[in-house]
Structures are given as C-alpha cells and as structure tokens.
C-alpha cells in the first residue's frame, strides 16, 4: 500500500505541475498578447505613423484639398490648374520627406515641414484625437496606467503649401510688330518690360533717322515649369530666332509686287532728287517737286531745305537722268524699307562740258497707306 500511495502521489504532483505550467504559459501568452496589443496601439499612435499615411496619399490628391486650393490661388495666367498640378506631381515624384518643426508637440500639436529635393514646399500640423483612442487597451486600468506613454492617435489638423519654388521666368526680345505666345496664349503689352531696343544691324542709322523699327523685350514671371515661347511675325507666320545670328534675321526680302511698287517710287524720287541737288532748276521749284517724295521733317527733308541757299550758285546748266535701277530692297519691318539704287545721269556744266555720272545710294523709305516717302539717303 505504501508504494502504491507513493506512486499515486507522484502522478498527482506531476499533473499539478503540468497544470501549473499550462496556467503559467496561458498567463504568459495572454500577457504577451496584451503587450502586443499595446505595442500595436502605441505604434499606431506615433505621429510618424500618421505622417507616413498622409505622405502616401498626398500625390493622389493634387486636384482636391489643400494642394488644389494652393494651385488655384497661384498666378498662372497661361496655364490651367491641371497643367500646374502636373508640374507639382512631377516635383513630388522625386520623393517627399518630412522634418519635425520646433514646437515638439506642445499643446497636443506637432508641425512638420514637408520637403522635396531639399526644399520646403509645405507644412502639416497634427493634433491628438481622443475620439480615436478607443483601442483594446484601457490605459486607465492597472497595470497600463503605470506606463508613462500615451497611445492617443494623431490626425491631420491643417496643411499649407507653397509652390513658388516651381516658378520660372522667360524673356524674349523680338521686333515690336512681332507676337509672342506662351502655351497658345498671346502675351499682351503689359508683359513688355523694355522698349525701343535698336536692331544691331541698324545702329548707325538711329541717331540720324527717326521712326526706324525697334525691338521690345517680353518677360513673363508666372510660369510654372518650363514652356518655350512661340513667336509669330507681323504677318502671323511662325518665326524661330537664331541666338547666334544678328538682327539681320528679322530683315526680309520683298515680294515682287512690293519691289515693283518701290521701283515706281524710286524712279520719280531719283529724277527729282538729282535735278534738285544739281541746281539745274530753281531751288524753290525743285524742292516743291521733290517734297512729295520726302517724309516732312525727317533727316533727308532737313538736308534738302538746308541745301536750298547754296544751290542757287550751282553751275550745272542741264541734267538728264538716263536710268534709275532699284538693285534690291529689304523689308525692315513696321513699314520701313531699305532700297539700294543705282542711277546714271548726263550733266552739262560751264567749263566742264558734258559729263556722265553714276550715283549709288541707299535710301530708307517709309510706307503708310500705300504712300511711300524717303527718310534718309546715303551715297556710297
């Protein structure tokens, strides 16, 4: 009987020990589950968890919320909100990071600086949200109330953005009569920041002749991203500026019909000019005949007026214009033309007899309402 009782006691002891171990394992497992629940709730309550979730969805909300409001408020006269959003999307595709600002969670709020390519483009403020704190762990009960760490989740309270870093400027210098377009929209005169820029190939003429064509500088500062300007000339044709060429690229040849019209003008002009300057006619009468070919008050007109007194002393008794040839003409733009003319004449002067002369001249003329008049003349 003694041995049987001893054996029974060992079995009961072993069974009790096994049950105790099961109890300890169950308690430990339950405790670990609670700890795991607490750890999960603690992790979910970290501001970084909220920020990571916010960043993950930021690129999908470009046309709504704070980003959309910011884009709508940005000046972008030649671009739509959708086009600006596309540039913002390209910016954010380079990766977004966030850095906590200096408030360190005071008053249950934390602010973060949003950065892309090392530059700040926005600020997000988080606030603790007690309504989201109903988790599996009751922090008011023991032993959780002994822990100093809160598991109150955070939510986005406010956001603000600044995409001015996306702005770029574009400048272009074109003849005054040309048109500049950005994204299909023509820039108006309010975008002209400089006027009266001379053509570099006509610089020697500006001091002597008024009204020559000039250039203007357009500048547009509210461009998001990069858009190349499109240029059209005064006739509406597309024009591509060669940055390596001088302003002669803006000067064009003339059509055959225009050359014919200019030749008609130069024939009459040369005949009256040579007769007046030779002194074969009365100066007053000669000027009256030449005047309809001159721009009143222009350089050439003033020269002819100033020469009037001296012409009365001329010794040429006769002059015959044998030929007047328009060698070519260039369209300077804005109604101005540079005509290259060769004229031959036969003169008779006392003491010299009959002399044949050749005159090569460059004449700048202006056309207004089909009325062509000379501004300047240069013999060469």
Coordinates of C-alpha atoms in Angstrom, one line a residue:
X1 CA 0.0 0.0 0.0
X2 CA 2.8 2.4 0.8
X3 CA 4.4 2.0 -2.6
X4 CA 1.0 2.4 -4.4
X5 CA 0.3 5.6 -2.4
X6 CA 3.8 7.0 -3.3
X7 CA 3.2 6.3 -7.0
X8 CA -0.2 8.0 -6.9
X9 CA 1.3 11.0 -5.1
X10 CA 3.9 11.4 -7.9
X11 CA 1.3 11.2 -10.5
X12 CA -0.8 13.9 -8.8
X13 CA 2.2 16.1 -8.3
X14 CA 3.2 15.7 -11.9
X15 CA -0.3 16.5 -13.1
X16 CA -0.5 19.5 -10.8
X17 CA 2.9 20.7 -12.0
X18 CA 1.7 20.3 -15.6
X19 CA -1.5 22.2 -15.0
X20 CA 0.5 24.9 -13.2
X21 CA 2.8 25.1 -16.2
X22 CA -0.2 25.4 -18.5
X23 CA -1.6 28.1 -16.4
X24 CA 1.7 30.0 -16.4
X25 CA 2.1 29.5 -20.2
X26 CA -1.5 30.7 -20.7
X27 CA -1.0 33.7 -18.4
X28 CA 2.3 34.5 -20.2
X29 CA 0.6 34.1 -23.6
X30 CA -2.2 36.4 -22.5
X31 CA 0.2 38.9 -21.2
X32 CA 2.2 38.8 -24.4
X33 CA -0.9 39.3 -26.4
X34 CA -1.8 42.3 -24.3
X35 CA 1.7 43.6 -24.7
X36 CA 1.5 43.1 -28.4
X37 CA -1.9 44.9 -28.5
X38 CA -0.3 47.7 -26.5
X39 CA 2.7 47.8 -28.8
X40 CA 0.4 48.0 -31.9
X41 CA -1.6 50.7 -30.4
X42 CA 1.5 52.6 -29.3
X43 CA 3.0 52.3 -32.8
X44 CA -0.3 53.4 -34.4
X45 CA -0.4 56.4 -32.0
X46 CA 3.0 57.7 -33.1
X47 CA 2.9 60.9 -35.2
X48 CA 5.2 59.3 -37.7
X49 CA 2.6 56.7 -38.4
X50 CA 0.1 59.4 -39.3
X51 CA 2.6 61.3 -41.3
X52 CA 3.6 58.2 -43.3
X53 CA 0.0 57.6 -44.2
X54 CA -0.5 61.2 -45.1
X55 CA 2.5 61.3 -47.4
X56 CA 1.4 58.0 -49.1
X57 CA -1.8 59.7 -50.3
X58 CA -0.5 63.2 -50.9
X59 CA 0.3 62.6 -54.6
X60 CA -3.2 61.3 -55.2
X61 CA -5.0 64.5 -54.0
X62 CA -3.5 67.1 -56.3
X63 CA -6.8 68.3 -57.6
X64 CA -8.6 68.4 -54.3
X65 CA -8.0 69.7 -50.8
X66 CA -5.1 72.0 -49.7
X67 CA -2.9 71.4 -52.8
X68 CA -5.8 72.2 -55.2
X69 CA -6.6 75.4 -53.2
X70 CA -3.0 76.5 -53.3
X71 CA -2.7 75.8 -57.1
X72 CA -5.9 77.8 -57.7
X73 CA -4.6 80.7 -55.7
X74 CA -1.3 80.8 -57.6
X75 CA -0.9 83.2 -60.5
X76 CA -0.6 81.1 -63.7
X77 CA -2.3 83.1 -66.4
X78 CA -1.2 80.9 -69.3
X79 CA -1.7 77.5 -67.7
X80 CA -4.7 75.6 -66.3
X81 CA -4.9 74.2 -62.8
X82 CA -4.5 70.7 -64.3
X83 CA -1.3 71.7 -66.1
X84 CA 0.2 73.2 -62.9
X85 CA -0.9 70.1 -61.0
X86 CA 1.1 68.0 -63.5
X87 CA 4.2 70.0 -62.7
X88 CA 3.5 69.6 -58.9
X89 CA 3.1 65.9 -59.5
X90 CA 6.5 65.8 -61.3
X91 CA 8.0 67.6 -58.3
X92 CA 6.6 65.2 -55.7
X93 CA 7.6 62.2 -57.7
X94 CA 11.2 62.9 -56.7
X95 CA 10.3 61.8 -53.1
X96 CA 8.8 63.6 -50.1
X97 CA 10.4 63.8 -46.7
X98 CA 9.2 65.5 -43.5
X99 CA 11.0 67.1 -40.6
X100 CA 9.5 68.0 -37.3
X101 CA 9.5 71.7 -36.5
X102 CA 10.5 73.2 -33.2
X103 CA 7.2 73.0 -31.3
X104 CA 7.9 69.4 -30.1
X105 CA 4.3 68.5 -29.5
X106 CA 3.4 71.3 -27.2
X107 CA -0.4 71.6 -26.6
X108 CA -1.1 68.3 -28.2
X109 CA 0.1 69.6 -31.6
X110 CA 3.0 68.8 -33.8
X111 CA 4.0 70.6 -37.0
X112 CA 6.1 69.1 -39.8
X113 CA 8.0 70.7 -42.7
X114 CA 7.3 68.9 -46.0
X115 CA 10.4 68.8 -48.2
X116 CA 11.2 67.7 -51.7
X117 CA 14.7 67.9 -53.4
X118 CA 15.8 69.5 -50.1
X119 CA 13.4 72.4 -50.4
X120 CA 10.4 73.1 -48.2
X121 CA 7.1 73.2 -50.0
X122 CA 4.6 72.9 -47.2
X123 CA 3.7 72.5 -43.5
X124 CA 1.4 69.9 -41.9
X125 CA 0.1 70.2 -38.3
X126 CA -1.1 67.1 -36.4
X127 CA -3.3 67.1 -33.3
X128 CA -4.1 64.4 -30.8
X129 CA -7.5 62.9 -31.4
X130 CA -9.1 61.4 -28.2
X131 CA -12.0 60.1 -30.3
X132 CA -9.7 57.7 -32.0
X133 CA -8.2 56.3 -28.8
X134 CA -10.8 53.5 -28.1
X135 CA -8.4 50.5 -28.6
X136 CA -8.1 47.1 -27.0
X137 CA -6.1 48.5 -24.1
X138 CA -7.8 50.6 -21.3
X139 CA -5.0 52.8 -20.1
X140 CA -7.0 53.8 -17.0
X141 CA -6.6 50.2 -15.6
X142 CA -3.8 48.6 -13.9
X143 CA -1.0 47.9 -14.9
X144 CA -1.3 50.1 -18.0
X145 CA -2.0 53.2 -16.1
X146 CA 1.5 52.9 -14.6
X147 CA 3.1 53.4 -18.1
X148 CA 4.1 57.0 -19.0
X149 CA 3.4 56.6 -22.7
X150 CA 0.2 57.6 -24.3
X151 CA -1.5 55.8 -27.2
X152 CA -3.7 58.6 -28.4
X153 CA -3.6 58.7 -32.2
X154 CA -2.9 61.8 -34.2
X155 CA -4.8 63.3 -37.1
X156 CA -4.1 66.0 -39.6
X157 CA -5.4 69.3 -38.3
X158 CA -4.2 71.6 -41.0
X159 CA -1.9 71.8 -44.1
X160 CA -0.5 74.6 -46.1
X161 CA 1.6 74.6 -49.3
X162 CA 4.0 76.9 -51.1
X163 CA 4.9 76.0 -54.7
X164 CA 6.5 79.3 -55.6
X165 CA 9.8 77.4 -56.0
X166 CA 8.3 75.9 -59.2
X167 CA 8.0 79.3 -60.8
X168 CA 10.4 80.2 -63.7
X169 CA 10.7 83.3 -65.8
X170 CA 11.0 83.6 -69.6
X171 CA 12.3 86.5 -71.6
X172 CA 12.4 87.1 -75.3
X173 CA 13.4 90.1 -77.4
X174 CA 11.5 90.4 -80.7
X175 CA 10.7 93.2 -83.2
X176 CA 8.0 95.5 -82.0
X177 CA 5.5 94.2 -84.5
X178 CA 6.0 90.5 -83.7
X179 CA 3.7 88.4 -81.4
X180 CA 4.8 86.2 -78.5
X181 CA 2.7 83.2 -77.3
X182 CA 3.1 81.0 -74.2
X183 CA 1.0 77.8 -74.2
X184 CA -1.1 79.2 -77.0
X185 CA -1.9 82.5 -75.3
X186 CA -0.6 85.8 -76.7
X187 CA 1.3 88.0 -74.3
X188 CA -0.2 91.5 -74.1
X189 CA 1.7 94.8 -73.9
X190 CA 1.6 94.6 -70.1
X191 CA 4.4 92.0 -70.3
X192 CA 6.7 94.3 -72.2
X193 CA 9.5 95.4 -69.8
X194 CA 11.7 97.2 -72.3
X195 CA 11.0 99.1 -75.5
X196 CA 13.0 100.9 -78.2
X197 CA 15.7 98.3 -78.4
X198 CA 17.7 99.0 -81.7
X199 CA 18.4 96.5 -84.3
X200 CA 22.2 95.9 -84.1
X201 CA 22.5 96.0 -87.8
X202 CA 20.8 99.4 -88.0
X203 CA 22.5 101.1 -85.0
X204 CA 24.4 103.7 -87.2
X205 CA 21.1 104.9 -88.6
X206 CA 19.1 105.6 -85.4
X207 CA 20.8 108.9 -84.5
X208 CA 20.1 110.3 -87.9
X209 CA 16.7 108.9 -88.8
X210 CA 13.6 108.8 -86.6
X211 CA 11.0 106.1 -86.7
X212 CA 13.2 103.1 -87.6
X213 CA 11.9 99.7 -86.4
X214 CA 12.9 98.7 -82.9
X215 CA 12.6 95.6 -80.7
X216 CA 10.9 95.0 -77.4
X217 CA 11.6 92.7 -74.5
X218 CA 8.8 90.5 -73.1
X219 CA 9.1 89.0 -69.7
X220 CA 6.7 86.5 -68.0
X221 CA 7.3 85.6 -64.4
X222 CA 4.3 83.4 -63.5
X223 CA 5.4 80.3 -65.5
X224 CA 5.2 77.0 -63.6
X225 CA 7.8 74.7 -65.1
X226 CA 9.3 75.4 -68.5
X227 CA 7.4 76.4 -71.6
X228 CA 9.2 77.7 -74.7
X229 CA 7.7 80.9 -76.2
X230 CA 6.3 80.7 -79.7
X231 CA 6.9 83.7 -82.0
X232 CA 5.0 84.9 -85.0
X233 CA 5.9 87.8 -87.3
X234 CA 3.6 90.7 -88.2
X235 CA 2.1 88.5 -91.0
X236 CA 1.3 85.7 -88.5
X237 CA 4.0 83.3 -89.8
X238 CA 5.9 81.3 -87.3
X239 CA 9.4 82.6 -86.6
X240 CA 12.3 80.8 -84.9
X241 CA 15.0 83.2 -83.5
X242 CA 18.6 82.1 -84.1
X243 CA 20.5 83.1 -81.0
X244 CA 23.8 83.0 -82.9
X245 CA 22.6 85.4 -85.7
X246 CA 22.4 89.2 -85.7
X247 CA 19.3 91.2 -86.1
X248 CA 19.6 90.8 -89.9
X249 CA 17.5 87.7 -89.4
X250 CA 14.5 90.0 -88.8
X251 CA 15.1 91.8 -92.1
X252 CA 13.4 90.1 -95.1
X253 CA 13.4 90.5 -98.8
X254 CA 10.5 92.0 -100.6
X255 CA 7.9 90.3 -102.7
X256 CA 7.9 91.0 -106.5
X257 CA 4.8 93.2 -106.2
X258 CA 6.4 95.2 -103.4
X259 CA 9.6 95.6 -105.5
X260 CA 7.6 96.8 -108.4
X261 CA 5.9 99.4 -106.2
X262 CA 9.2 100.6 -104.7
X263 CA 10.8 100.8 -108.2
X264 CA 7.9 103.0 -109.3
X265 CA 8.7 105.3 -106.3
X266 CA 12.4 105.4 -106.7
X267 CA 12.1 106.3 -110.4
X268 CA 10.3 109.5 -109.6
X269 CA 12.3 110.2 -106.5
X270 CA 15.7 109.8 -108.2
X271 CA 14.7 112.1 -111.1
X272 CA 13.6 114.9 -108.8
X273 CA 16.4 114.4 -106.3
X274 CA 19.2 114.6 -108.9
X275 CA 17.7 117.6 -110.6
X276 CA 17.2 119.4 -107.3
X277 CA 20.7 118.7 -105.9
X278 CA 22.4 119.6 -109.2
X279 CA 20.9 123.1 -109.3
X280 CA 19.6 122.9 -112.8
X281 CA 16.2 124.1 -111.6
X282 CA 15.1 126.9 -109.4
X283 CA 15.7 125.6 -105.8
X284 CA 12.2 126.6 -104.6
X285 CA 10.6 125.0 -107.6
X286 CA 12.9 121.9 -107.4
X287 CA 12.1 121.5 -103.7
X288 CA 8.4 121.7 -104.4
X289 CA 8.8 118.9 -106.9
X290 CA 10.9 116.7 -104.5
X291 CA 8.8 117.4 -101.4
X292 CA 6.0 114.8 -102.2
X293 CA 8.8 112.1 -102.0
X294 CA 10.1 113.1 -98.6
X295 CA 8.9 112.5 -95.0
X296 CA 8.3 116.0 -93.7
X297 CA 10.8 117.0 -91.0
X298 CA 12.9 113.8 -91.5
X299 CA 16.6 113.8 -91.9
X300 CA 16.6 113.9 -95.7
X301 CA 13.9 116.7 -95.8
X302 CA 16.0 118.8 -93.5
X303 CA 19.1 118.3 -95.6
X304 CA 17.3 119.4 -98.7
X305 CA 15.9 122.5 -97.0
X306 CA 19.4 123.4 -95.7
X307 CA 20.9 123.0 -99.1
X308 CA 18.5 125.4 -100.8
X309 CA 20.6 128.6 -100.5
X310 CA 23.7 127.0 -101.9
X311 CA 22.0 125.5 -104.9
X312 CA 21.4 128.9 -106.4
X313 CA 25.2 129.1 -107.0
X314 CA 25.4 125.9 -109.0
X315 CA 26.9 126.0 -112.4
X316 CA 25.2 122.9 -113.9
X317 CA 23.1 124.1 -116.8
X318 CA 21.3 120.8 -117.8
X319 CA 20.9 117.3 -116.4
X320 CA 19.3 114.2 -118.0
X321 CA 18.6 111.1 -115.9
X322 CA 19.5 108.3 -118.2
X323 CA 18.5 105.4 -115.9
X324 CA 17.3 104.6 -112.4
X325 CA 17.6 101.0 -111.2
X326 CA 16.3 99.5 -107.9
X327 CA 19.0 96.9 -107.3
X328 CA 17.1 95.4 -104.3
X329 CA 15.2 96.2 -101.2
X330 CA 15.0 94.9 -97.7
X331 CA 11.9 94.9 -95.6
X332 CA 13.0 96.3 -92.2
X333 CA 9.6 95.8 -90.7
X334 CA 6.9 98.2 -89.4
X335 CA 6.5 99.7 -92.9
X336 CA 10.2 100.6 -93.4
X337 CA 12.3 99.5 -96.4
X338 CA 16.0 99.9 -97.3
X339 CA 16.3 100.5 -101.0
X340 CA 19.6 100.1 -102.9
X341 CA 19.5 102.3 -106.0
X342 CA 21.9 103.0 -108.9
X343 CA 21.2 106.0 -111.1
X344 CA 23.1 107.3 -114.2
X345 CA 22.8 110.9 -115.5
X346 CA 24.4 113.1 -118.1
X347 CA 25.2 116.7 -117.0
X348 CA 26.4 119.8 -118.8
X349 CA 28.3 122.4 -116.8
X350 CA 30.1 125.6 -117.9
X351 CA 33.8 124.8 -118.2
X352 CA 33.3 121.1 -117.9
X353 CA 31.2 120.2 -120.8
X354 CA 29.0 117.1 -120.9
X355 CA 29.8 114.6 -118.1
X356 CA 28.2 111.2 -117.3
X357 CA 27.8 110.4 -113.6
X358 CA 26.8 107.3 -111.7
X359 CA 25.2 107.6 -108.3
X360 CA 24.9 104.7 -105.9
X361 CA 22.6 105.3 -102.9
X362 CA 20.9 103.6 -100.0
X363 CA 17.5 105.1 -99.3
X364 CA 15.4 104.3 -96.3
X365 CA 11.7 104.8 -97.0
X366 CA 8.5 104.5 -95.0
X367 CA 5.2 103.3 -96.4
X368 CA 1.9 104.4 -94.9
X369 CA -1.4 103.7 -96.6
X370 CA 0.4 103.0 -99.9
X371 CA 2.2 106.4 -99.6
X372 CA 5.9 105.9 -99.9
X373 CA 8.3 108.6 -98.8
X374 CA 12.1 108.8 -98.2
X375 CA 13.5 109.3 -94.7
X376 CA 17.2 109.2 -95.3
X377 CA 19.8 108.8 -98.1
X378 CA 23.3 107.6 -98.0
X379 CA 25.6 107.8 -101.1
X380 CA 28.3 105.1 -101.4

